[in-house]
CSV table of C-alpha atoms in Angstrom, one decimal:
chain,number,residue,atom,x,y,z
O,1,UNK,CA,-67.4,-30.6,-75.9
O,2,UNK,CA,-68.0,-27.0,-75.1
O,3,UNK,CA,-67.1,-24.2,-76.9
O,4,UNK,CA,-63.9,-21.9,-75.8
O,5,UNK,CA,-64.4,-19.6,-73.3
O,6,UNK,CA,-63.5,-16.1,-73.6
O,7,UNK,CA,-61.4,-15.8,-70.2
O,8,UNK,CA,-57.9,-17.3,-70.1
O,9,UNK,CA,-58.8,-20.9,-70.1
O,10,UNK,CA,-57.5,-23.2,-67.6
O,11,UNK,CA,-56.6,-26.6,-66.4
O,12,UNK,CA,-60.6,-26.8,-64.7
O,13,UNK,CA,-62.1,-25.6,-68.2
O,14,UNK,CA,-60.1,-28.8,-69.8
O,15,UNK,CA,-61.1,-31.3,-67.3
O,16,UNK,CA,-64.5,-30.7,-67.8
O,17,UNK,CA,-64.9,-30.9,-70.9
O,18,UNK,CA,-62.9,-34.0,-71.6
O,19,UNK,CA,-65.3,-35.2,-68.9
O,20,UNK,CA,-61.9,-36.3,-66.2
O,21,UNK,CA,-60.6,-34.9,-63.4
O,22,UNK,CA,-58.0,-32.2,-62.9
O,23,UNK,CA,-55.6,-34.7,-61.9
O,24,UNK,CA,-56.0,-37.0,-65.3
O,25,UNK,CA,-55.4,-33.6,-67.4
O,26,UNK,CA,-52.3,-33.2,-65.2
O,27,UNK,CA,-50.8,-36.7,-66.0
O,28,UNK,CA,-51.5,-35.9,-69.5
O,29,UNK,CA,-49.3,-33.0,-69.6
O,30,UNK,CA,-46.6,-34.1,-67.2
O,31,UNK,CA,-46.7,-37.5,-67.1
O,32,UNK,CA,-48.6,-39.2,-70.3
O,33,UNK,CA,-47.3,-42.3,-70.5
O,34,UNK,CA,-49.0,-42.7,-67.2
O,35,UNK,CA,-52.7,-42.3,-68.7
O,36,UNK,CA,-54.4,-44.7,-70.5
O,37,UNK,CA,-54.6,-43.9,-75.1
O,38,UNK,CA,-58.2,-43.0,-75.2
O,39,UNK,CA,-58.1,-40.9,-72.1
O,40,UNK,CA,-54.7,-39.2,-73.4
O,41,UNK,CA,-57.1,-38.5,-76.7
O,42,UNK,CA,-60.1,-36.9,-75.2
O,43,UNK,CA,-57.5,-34.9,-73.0
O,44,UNK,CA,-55.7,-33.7,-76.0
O,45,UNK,CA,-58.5,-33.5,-77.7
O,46,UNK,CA,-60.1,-30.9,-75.5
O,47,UNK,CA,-56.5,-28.7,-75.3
O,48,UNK,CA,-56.5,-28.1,-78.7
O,49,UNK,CA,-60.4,-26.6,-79.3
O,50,UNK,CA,-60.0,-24.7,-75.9
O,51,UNK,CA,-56.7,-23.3,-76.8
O,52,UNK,CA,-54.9,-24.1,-73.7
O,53,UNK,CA,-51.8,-23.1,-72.6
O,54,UNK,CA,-50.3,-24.6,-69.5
O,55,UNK,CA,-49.2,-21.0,-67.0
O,56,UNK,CA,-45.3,-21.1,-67.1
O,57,UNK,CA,-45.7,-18.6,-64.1
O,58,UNK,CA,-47.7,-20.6,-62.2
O,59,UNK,CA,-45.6,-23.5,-62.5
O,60,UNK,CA,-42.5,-21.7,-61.9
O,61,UNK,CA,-44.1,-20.4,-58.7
O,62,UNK,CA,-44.9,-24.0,-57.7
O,63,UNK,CA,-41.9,-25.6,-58.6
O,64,UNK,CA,-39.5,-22.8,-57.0
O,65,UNK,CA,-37.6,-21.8,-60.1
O,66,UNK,CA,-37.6,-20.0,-63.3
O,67,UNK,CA,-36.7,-21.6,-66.2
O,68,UNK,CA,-36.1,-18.1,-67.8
O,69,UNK,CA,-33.0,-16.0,-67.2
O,70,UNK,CA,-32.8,-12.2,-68.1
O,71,UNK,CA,-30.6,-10.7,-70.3
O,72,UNK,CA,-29.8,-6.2,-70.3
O,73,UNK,CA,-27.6,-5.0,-72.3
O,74,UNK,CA,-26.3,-1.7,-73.5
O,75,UNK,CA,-27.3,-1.3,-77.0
O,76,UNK,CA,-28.8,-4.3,-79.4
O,77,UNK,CA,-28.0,-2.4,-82.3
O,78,UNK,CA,-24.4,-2.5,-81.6
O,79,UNK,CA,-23.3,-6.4,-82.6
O,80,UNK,CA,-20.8,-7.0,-80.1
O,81,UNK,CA,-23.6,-7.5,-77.6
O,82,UNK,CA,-25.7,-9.4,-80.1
O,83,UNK,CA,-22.7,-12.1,-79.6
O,84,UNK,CA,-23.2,-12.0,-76.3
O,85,UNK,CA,-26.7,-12.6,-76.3
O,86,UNK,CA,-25.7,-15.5,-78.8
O,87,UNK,CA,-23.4,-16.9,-76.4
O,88,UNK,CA,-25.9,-16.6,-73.8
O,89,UNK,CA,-28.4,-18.0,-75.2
O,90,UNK,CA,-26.8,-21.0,-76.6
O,91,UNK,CA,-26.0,-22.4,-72.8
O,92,UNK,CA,-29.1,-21.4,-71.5
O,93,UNK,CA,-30.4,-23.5,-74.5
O,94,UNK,CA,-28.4,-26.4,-73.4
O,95,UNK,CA,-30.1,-26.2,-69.9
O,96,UNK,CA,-33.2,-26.0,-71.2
O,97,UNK,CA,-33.6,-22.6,-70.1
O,98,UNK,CA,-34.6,-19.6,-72.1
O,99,UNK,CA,-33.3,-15.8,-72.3
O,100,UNK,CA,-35.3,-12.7,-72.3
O,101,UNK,CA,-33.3,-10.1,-73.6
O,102,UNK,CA,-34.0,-6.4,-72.6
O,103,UNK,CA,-32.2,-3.0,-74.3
O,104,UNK,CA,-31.4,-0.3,-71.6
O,105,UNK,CA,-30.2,1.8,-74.3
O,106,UNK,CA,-27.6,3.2,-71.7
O,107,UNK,CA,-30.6,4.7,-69.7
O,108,UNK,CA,-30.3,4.1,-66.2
O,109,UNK,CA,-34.3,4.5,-65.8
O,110,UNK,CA,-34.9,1.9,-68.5
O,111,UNK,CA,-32.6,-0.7,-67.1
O,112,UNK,CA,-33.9,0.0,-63.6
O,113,UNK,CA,-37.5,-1.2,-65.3
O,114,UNK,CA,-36.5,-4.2,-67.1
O,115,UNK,CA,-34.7,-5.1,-63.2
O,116,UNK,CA,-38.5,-4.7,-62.1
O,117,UNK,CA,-39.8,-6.6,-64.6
O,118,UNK,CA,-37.2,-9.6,-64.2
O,119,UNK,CA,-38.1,-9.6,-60.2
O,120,UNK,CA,-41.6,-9.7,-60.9
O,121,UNK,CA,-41.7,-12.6,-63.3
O,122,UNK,CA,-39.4,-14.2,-61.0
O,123,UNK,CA,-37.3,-15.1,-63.6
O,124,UNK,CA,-34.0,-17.7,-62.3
O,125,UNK,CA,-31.5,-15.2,-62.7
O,126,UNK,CA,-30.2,-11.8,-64.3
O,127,UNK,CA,-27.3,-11.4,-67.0
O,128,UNK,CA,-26.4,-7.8,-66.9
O,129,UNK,CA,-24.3,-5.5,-68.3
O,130,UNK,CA,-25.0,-2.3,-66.5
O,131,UNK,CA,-25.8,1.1,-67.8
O,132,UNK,CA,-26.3,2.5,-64.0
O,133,UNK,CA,-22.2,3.7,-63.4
O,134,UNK,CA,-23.5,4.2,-59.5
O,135,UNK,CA,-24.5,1.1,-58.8
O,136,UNK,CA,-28.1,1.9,-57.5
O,137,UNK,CA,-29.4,-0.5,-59.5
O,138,UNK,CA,-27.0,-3.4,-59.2
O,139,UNK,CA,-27.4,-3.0,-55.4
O,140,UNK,CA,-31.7,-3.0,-56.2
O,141,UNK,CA,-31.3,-6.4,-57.3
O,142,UNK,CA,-28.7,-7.6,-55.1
O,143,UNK,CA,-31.6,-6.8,-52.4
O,144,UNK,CA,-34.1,-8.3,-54.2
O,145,UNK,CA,-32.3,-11.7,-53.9
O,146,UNK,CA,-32.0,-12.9,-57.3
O,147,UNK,CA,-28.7,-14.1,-58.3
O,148,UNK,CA,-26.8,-12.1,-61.2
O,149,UNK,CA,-23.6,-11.9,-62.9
O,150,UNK,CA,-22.2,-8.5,-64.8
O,151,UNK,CA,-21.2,-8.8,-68.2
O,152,UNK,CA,-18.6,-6.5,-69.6
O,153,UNK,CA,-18.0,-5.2,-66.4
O,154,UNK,CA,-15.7,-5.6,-63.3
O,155,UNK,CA,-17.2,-6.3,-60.4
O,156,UNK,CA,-15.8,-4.8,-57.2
O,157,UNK,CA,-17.9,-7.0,-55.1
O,158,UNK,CA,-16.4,-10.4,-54.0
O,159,UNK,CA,-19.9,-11.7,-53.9
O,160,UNK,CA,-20.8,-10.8,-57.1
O,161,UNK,CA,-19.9,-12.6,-60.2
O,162,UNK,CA,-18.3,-11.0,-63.3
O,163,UNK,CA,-16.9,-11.6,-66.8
O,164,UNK,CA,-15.2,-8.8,-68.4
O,165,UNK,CA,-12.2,-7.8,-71.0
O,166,UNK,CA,-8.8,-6.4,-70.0
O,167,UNK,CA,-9.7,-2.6,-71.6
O,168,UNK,CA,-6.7,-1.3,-70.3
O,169,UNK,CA,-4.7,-3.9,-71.9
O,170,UNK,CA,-7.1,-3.4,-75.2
O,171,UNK,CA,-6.7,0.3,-75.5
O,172,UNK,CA,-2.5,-0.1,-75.6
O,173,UNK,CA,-2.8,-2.6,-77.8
O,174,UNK,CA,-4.4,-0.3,-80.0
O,175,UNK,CA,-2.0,2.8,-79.4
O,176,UNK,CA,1.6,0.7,-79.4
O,177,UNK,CA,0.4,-0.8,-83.0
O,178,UNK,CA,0.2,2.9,-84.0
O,179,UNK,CA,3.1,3.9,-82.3
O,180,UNK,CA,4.8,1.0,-83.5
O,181,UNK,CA,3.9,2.1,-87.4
O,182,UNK,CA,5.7,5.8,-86.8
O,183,UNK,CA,2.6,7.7,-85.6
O,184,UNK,CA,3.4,9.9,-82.9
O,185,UNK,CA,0.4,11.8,-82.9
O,186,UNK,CA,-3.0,10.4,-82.6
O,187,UNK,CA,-6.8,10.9,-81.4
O,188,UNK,CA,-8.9,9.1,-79.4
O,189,UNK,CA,-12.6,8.9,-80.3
O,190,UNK,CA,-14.5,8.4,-77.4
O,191,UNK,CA,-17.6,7.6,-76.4
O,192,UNK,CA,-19.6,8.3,-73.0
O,193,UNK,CA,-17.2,8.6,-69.9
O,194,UNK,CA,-19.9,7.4,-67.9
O,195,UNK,CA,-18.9,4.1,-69.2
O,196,UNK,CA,-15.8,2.2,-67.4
O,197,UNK,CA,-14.9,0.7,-70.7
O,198,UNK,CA,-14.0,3.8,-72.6
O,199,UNK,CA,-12.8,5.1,-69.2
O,200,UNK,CA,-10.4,2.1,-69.3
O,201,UNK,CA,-9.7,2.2,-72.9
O,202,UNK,CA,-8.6,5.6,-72.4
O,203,UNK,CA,-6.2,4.9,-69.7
O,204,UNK,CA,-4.7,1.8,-71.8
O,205,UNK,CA,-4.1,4.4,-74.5
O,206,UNK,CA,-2.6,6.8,-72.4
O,207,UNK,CA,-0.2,4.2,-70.7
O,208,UNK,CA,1.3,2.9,-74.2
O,209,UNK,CA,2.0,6.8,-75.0
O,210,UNK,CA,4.0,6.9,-71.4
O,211,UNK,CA,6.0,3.8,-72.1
O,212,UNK,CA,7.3,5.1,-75.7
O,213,UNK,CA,8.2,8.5,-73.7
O,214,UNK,CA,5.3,11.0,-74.3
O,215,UNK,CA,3.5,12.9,-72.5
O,216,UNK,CA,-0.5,13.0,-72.2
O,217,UNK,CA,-0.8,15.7,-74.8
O,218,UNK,CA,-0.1,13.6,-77.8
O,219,UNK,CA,-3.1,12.2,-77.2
O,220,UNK,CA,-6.0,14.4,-79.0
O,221,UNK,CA,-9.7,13.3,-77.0
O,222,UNK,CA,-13.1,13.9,-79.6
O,223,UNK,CA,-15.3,12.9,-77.0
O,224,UNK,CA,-19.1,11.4,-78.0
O,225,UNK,CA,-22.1,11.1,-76.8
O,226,UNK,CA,-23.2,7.9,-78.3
O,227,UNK,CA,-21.0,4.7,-79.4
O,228,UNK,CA,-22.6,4.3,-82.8
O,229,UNK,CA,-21.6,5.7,-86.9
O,230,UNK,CA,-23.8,8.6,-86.7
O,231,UNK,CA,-21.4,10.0,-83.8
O,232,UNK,CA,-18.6,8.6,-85.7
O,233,UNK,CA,-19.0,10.8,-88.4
O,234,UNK,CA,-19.8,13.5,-86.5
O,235,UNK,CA,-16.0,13.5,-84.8
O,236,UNK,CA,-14.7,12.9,-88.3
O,237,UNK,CA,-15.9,16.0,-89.2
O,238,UNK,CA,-14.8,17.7,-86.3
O,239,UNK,CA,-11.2,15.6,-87.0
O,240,UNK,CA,-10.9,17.1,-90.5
O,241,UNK,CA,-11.7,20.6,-89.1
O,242,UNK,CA,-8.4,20.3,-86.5
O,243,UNK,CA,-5.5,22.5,-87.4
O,244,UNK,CA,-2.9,20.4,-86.7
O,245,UNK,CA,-4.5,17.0,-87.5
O,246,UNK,CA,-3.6,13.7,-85.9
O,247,UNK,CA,-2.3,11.1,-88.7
O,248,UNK,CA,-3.7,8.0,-86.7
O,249,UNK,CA,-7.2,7.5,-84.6
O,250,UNK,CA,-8.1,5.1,-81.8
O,251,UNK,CA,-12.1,4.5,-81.5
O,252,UNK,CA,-13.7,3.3,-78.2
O,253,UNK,CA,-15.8,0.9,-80.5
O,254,UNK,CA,-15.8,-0.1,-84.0
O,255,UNK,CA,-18.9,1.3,-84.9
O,256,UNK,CA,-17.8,5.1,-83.7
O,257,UNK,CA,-14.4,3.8,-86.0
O,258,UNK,CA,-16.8,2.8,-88.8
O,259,UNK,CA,-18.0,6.5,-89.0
O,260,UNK,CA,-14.7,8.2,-89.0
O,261,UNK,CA,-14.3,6.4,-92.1
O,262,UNK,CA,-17.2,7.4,-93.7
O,263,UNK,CA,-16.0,10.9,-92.7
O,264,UNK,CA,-12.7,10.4,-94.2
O,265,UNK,CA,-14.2,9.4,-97.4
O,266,UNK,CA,-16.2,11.3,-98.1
O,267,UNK,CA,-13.3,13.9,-97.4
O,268,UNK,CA,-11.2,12.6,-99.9
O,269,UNK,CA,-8.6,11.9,-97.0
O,270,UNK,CA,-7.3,8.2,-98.0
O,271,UNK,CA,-7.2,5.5,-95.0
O,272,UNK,CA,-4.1,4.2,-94.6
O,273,UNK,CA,-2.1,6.7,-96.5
O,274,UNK,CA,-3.1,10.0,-94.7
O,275,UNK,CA,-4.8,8.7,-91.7
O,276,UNK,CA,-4.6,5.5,-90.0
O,277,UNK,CA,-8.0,4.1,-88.0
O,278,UNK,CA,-8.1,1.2,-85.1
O,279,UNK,CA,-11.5,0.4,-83.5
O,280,UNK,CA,-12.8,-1.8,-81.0
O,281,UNK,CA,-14.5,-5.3,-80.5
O,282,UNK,CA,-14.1,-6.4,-84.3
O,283,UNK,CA,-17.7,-6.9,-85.3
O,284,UNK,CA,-18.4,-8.9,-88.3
O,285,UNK,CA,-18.6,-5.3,-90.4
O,286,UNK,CA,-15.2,-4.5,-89.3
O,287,UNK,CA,-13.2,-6.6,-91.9
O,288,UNK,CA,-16.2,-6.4,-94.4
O,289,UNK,CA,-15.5,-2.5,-94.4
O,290,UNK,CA,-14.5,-0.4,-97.5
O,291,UNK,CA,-10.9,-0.4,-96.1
O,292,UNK,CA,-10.8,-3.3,-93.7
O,293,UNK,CA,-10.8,-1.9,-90.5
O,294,UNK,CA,-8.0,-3.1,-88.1
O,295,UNK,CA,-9.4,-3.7,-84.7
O,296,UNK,CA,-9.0,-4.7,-80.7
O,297,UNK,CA,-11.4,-8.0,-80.5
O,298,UNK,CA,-13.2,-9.0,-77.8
O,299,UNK,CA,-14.5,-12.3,-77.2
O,300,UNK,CA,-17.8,-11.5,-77.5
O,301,UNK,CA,-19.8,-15.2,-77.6
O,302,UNK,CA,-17.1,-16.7,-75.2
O,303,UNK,CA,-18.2,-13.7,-72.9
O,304,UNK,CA,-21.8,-14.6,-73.1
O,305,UNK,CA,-21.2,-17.7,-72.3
O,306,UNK,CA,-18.9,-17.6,-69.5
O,307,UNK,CA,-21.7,-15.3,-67.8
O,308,UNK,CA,-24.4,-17.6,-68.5
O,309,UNK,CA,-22.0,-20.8,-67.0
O,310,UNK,CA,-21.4,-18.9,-64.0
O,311,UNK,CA,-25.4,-17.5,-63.1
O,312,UNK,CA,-26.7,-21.5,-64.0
O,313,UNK,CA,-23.9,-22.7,-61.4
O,314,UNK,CA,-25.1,-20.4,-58.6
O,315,UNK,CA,-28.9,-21.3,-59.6
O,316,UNK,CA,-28.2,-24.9,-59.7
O,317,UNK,CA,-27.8,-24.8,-55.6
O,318,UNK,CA,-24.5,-26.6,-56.0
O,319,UNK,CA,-21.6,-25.0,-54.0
O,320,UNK,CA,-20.4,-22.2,-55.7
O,321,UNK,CA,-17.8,-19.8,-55.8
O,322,UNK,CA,-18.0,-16.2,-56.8
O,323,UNK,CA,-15.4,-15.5,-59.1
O,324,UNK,CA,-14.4,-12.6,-61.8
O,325,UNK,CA,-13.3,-13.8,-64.8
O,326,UNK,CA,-11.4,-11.0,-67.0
O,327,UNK,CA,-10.4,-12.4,-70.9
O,328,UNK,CA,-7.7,-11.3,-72.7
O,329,UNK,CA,-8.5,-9.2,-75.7
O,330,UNK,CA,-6.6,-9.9,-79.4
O,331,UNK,CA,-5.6,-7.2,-82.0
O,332,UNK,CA,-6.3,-7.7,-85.3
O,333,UNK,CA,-4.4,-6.0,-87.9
O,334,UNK,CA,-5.8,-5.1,-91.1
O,335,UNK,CA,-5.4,-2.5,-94.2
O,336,UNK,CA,-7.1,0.7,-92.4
O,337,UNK,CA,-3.6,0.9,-90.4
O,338,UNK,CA,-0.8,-0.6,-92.4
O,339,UNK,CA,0.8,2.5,-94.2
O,340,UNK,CA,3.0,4.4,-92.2
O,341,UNK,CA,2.3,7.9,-91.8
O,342,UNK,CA,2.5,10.6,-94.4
O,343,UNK,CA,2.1,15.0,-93.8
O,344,UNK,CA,-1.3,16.7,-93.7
O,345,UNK,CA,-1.1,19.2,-96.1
């Protein structure tokens, strides 16, 4: 046989050294049990000292389909959207599909890229929850034909598929539980307002306030520029530094709720007894915290999946019906909001 060849090797390279044609090393890949033992050998044979691998690419671009979908999210190192990518990639899995999972970091630049990237590689379909509040970029690959569905995000498209949370319901959820255990007046840690979901957390917040009879004022806004601890602890300090000091605090996300208690202890100030915390999504960390950390859950994985379920029916070339599908989130009371409210002093 001869040796390996320093270009990419291909399907040619194989069939001449195993001495066949390019139609018996063919069979032998897609249809062995079609080609005779020794033949299958010397085929095989010559695969393995070339090093070939078969072009996905080309195949793909034979065959008319991707068997690769695309995943964007906001922020990897925030573990609600590693459930989704879990949840994702389980059905794909079941398909037989795989999922190439990008990080737009909330950069509208870097998730216009990865959209390139996906409609180059021709890849069967987009999973994508958006960093781009304009829409430029959704309506880039709308144009470019490939079929997509938003995640964590409400489409205002009929056309376009979507699976999302109810953040208005999630952000009274938050605010009546406080309510509820005395506090009447209480922060709201933020994050980007570029982002519908804190936008809509917000206005979920501000509804439960207006139903127990007070006005927008009692609500105290730290705003953030990031959804992560570091910014967390950043409007903890600037919490403890308020004159008159909330005794409870909503966060747009667990791990901005996950640095206000870092703040607070390292303050001194106890959590429940002199401040009361509720995040969002309950990430595994949440009830692994120092002071278990009650929090709004999303259904992260169920998410995932639901997305991935819808994009492989409109792929599949069956009929199919665009549809939004919003899940109900859950909150899930634990010891960092139990006590009722004491003075600041």
């Amino acid at each position: 046989m001869s040796r390996p060849v320093s270009r990419p090797v291909g399907i040619k390279d194989v069939a001449r050294a195993a001495g066949v044609s390019v139609g018996t090393v063919s069979n032998v890949i897609n249809r062995p049990a079609g080609v005779g033992a020794e033949t299958r050998s010397r085929v095989l044979s010559a695969i393995e000292q070339l090093g070939y691998v078969r072009s996905e690419s080309a195949r793909h671009l034979r065959a008319g389909q991707s068997r690769v979908v695309g995943l964007v999210v906001l922020d990897m190192g925030n573990p609600f959207f590693v459930d989704v990518a879990r949840g994702a990639e389980r059905t794909a899995r079941d398909k037989g599909l795989g999922v190439m999972v990008c990080n737009s970091a909330r950069s509208r630049s870097d998730e216009a890229d990865y959209l390139s990237l996906f409609a180059e590689q021709r890849v069967r379909g987009v999973l994508l929850a958006p960093a781009d509040a304009g829409g430029r970029n959704i309506e880039t690959l709308r144009r470019s034909g490939i079929p997509f569905v938003l995640v964590d995000r409400v489409g205002d498209d009929p056309e376009t598929c979507s699976v999302s949370v109810d953040d208005v319901l999630g952000g009274a959820l938050a605010v009546r539980h406080l309510l509820e255990a005395g506090h009447e007046s209480i922060a709201y840690v933020s994050g980007p307002k570029t982002l519908s979901q804190v936008r809509d957390r917000r206005t979920g917040a501000l509804n439960a306030l207006r139903e127990a009879g007070h006005t927008p004022a009692a609500l105290r806004e730290l705003t953030t520029e990031r959804l992560d601890v570091a910014a967390g602890r950043d409007a903890g300090a600037r919490l403890l530094g308020l004159a008159h000091r909330p005794t409870a605090v909503f966060c747009a996300n667990d791990l901005l709720a996950l640095g206000v208690l870092q703040a607070m202890y390292s303050a001194g100030v106890r959590v429940p007894e002199d401040i009361a915390i509720v995040g969002y999504d309950d990430i595994a960390f949440a009830a692994a915290a120092a002071v278990p950390l009650t929090s709004v859950r999303q259904p992260a994985v169920a998410m995932g999946t639901l997305a991935a379920e819808l994009l492989i029916e409109e792929t599949e070339g069956a009929p199919h019906e665009h549809r939004g599908v919003i899940l109900q989130p859950e909150l899930v009371v634990r010891r960092s909001s139990l006590t009722s409210p004491t003075r600041w002093t």
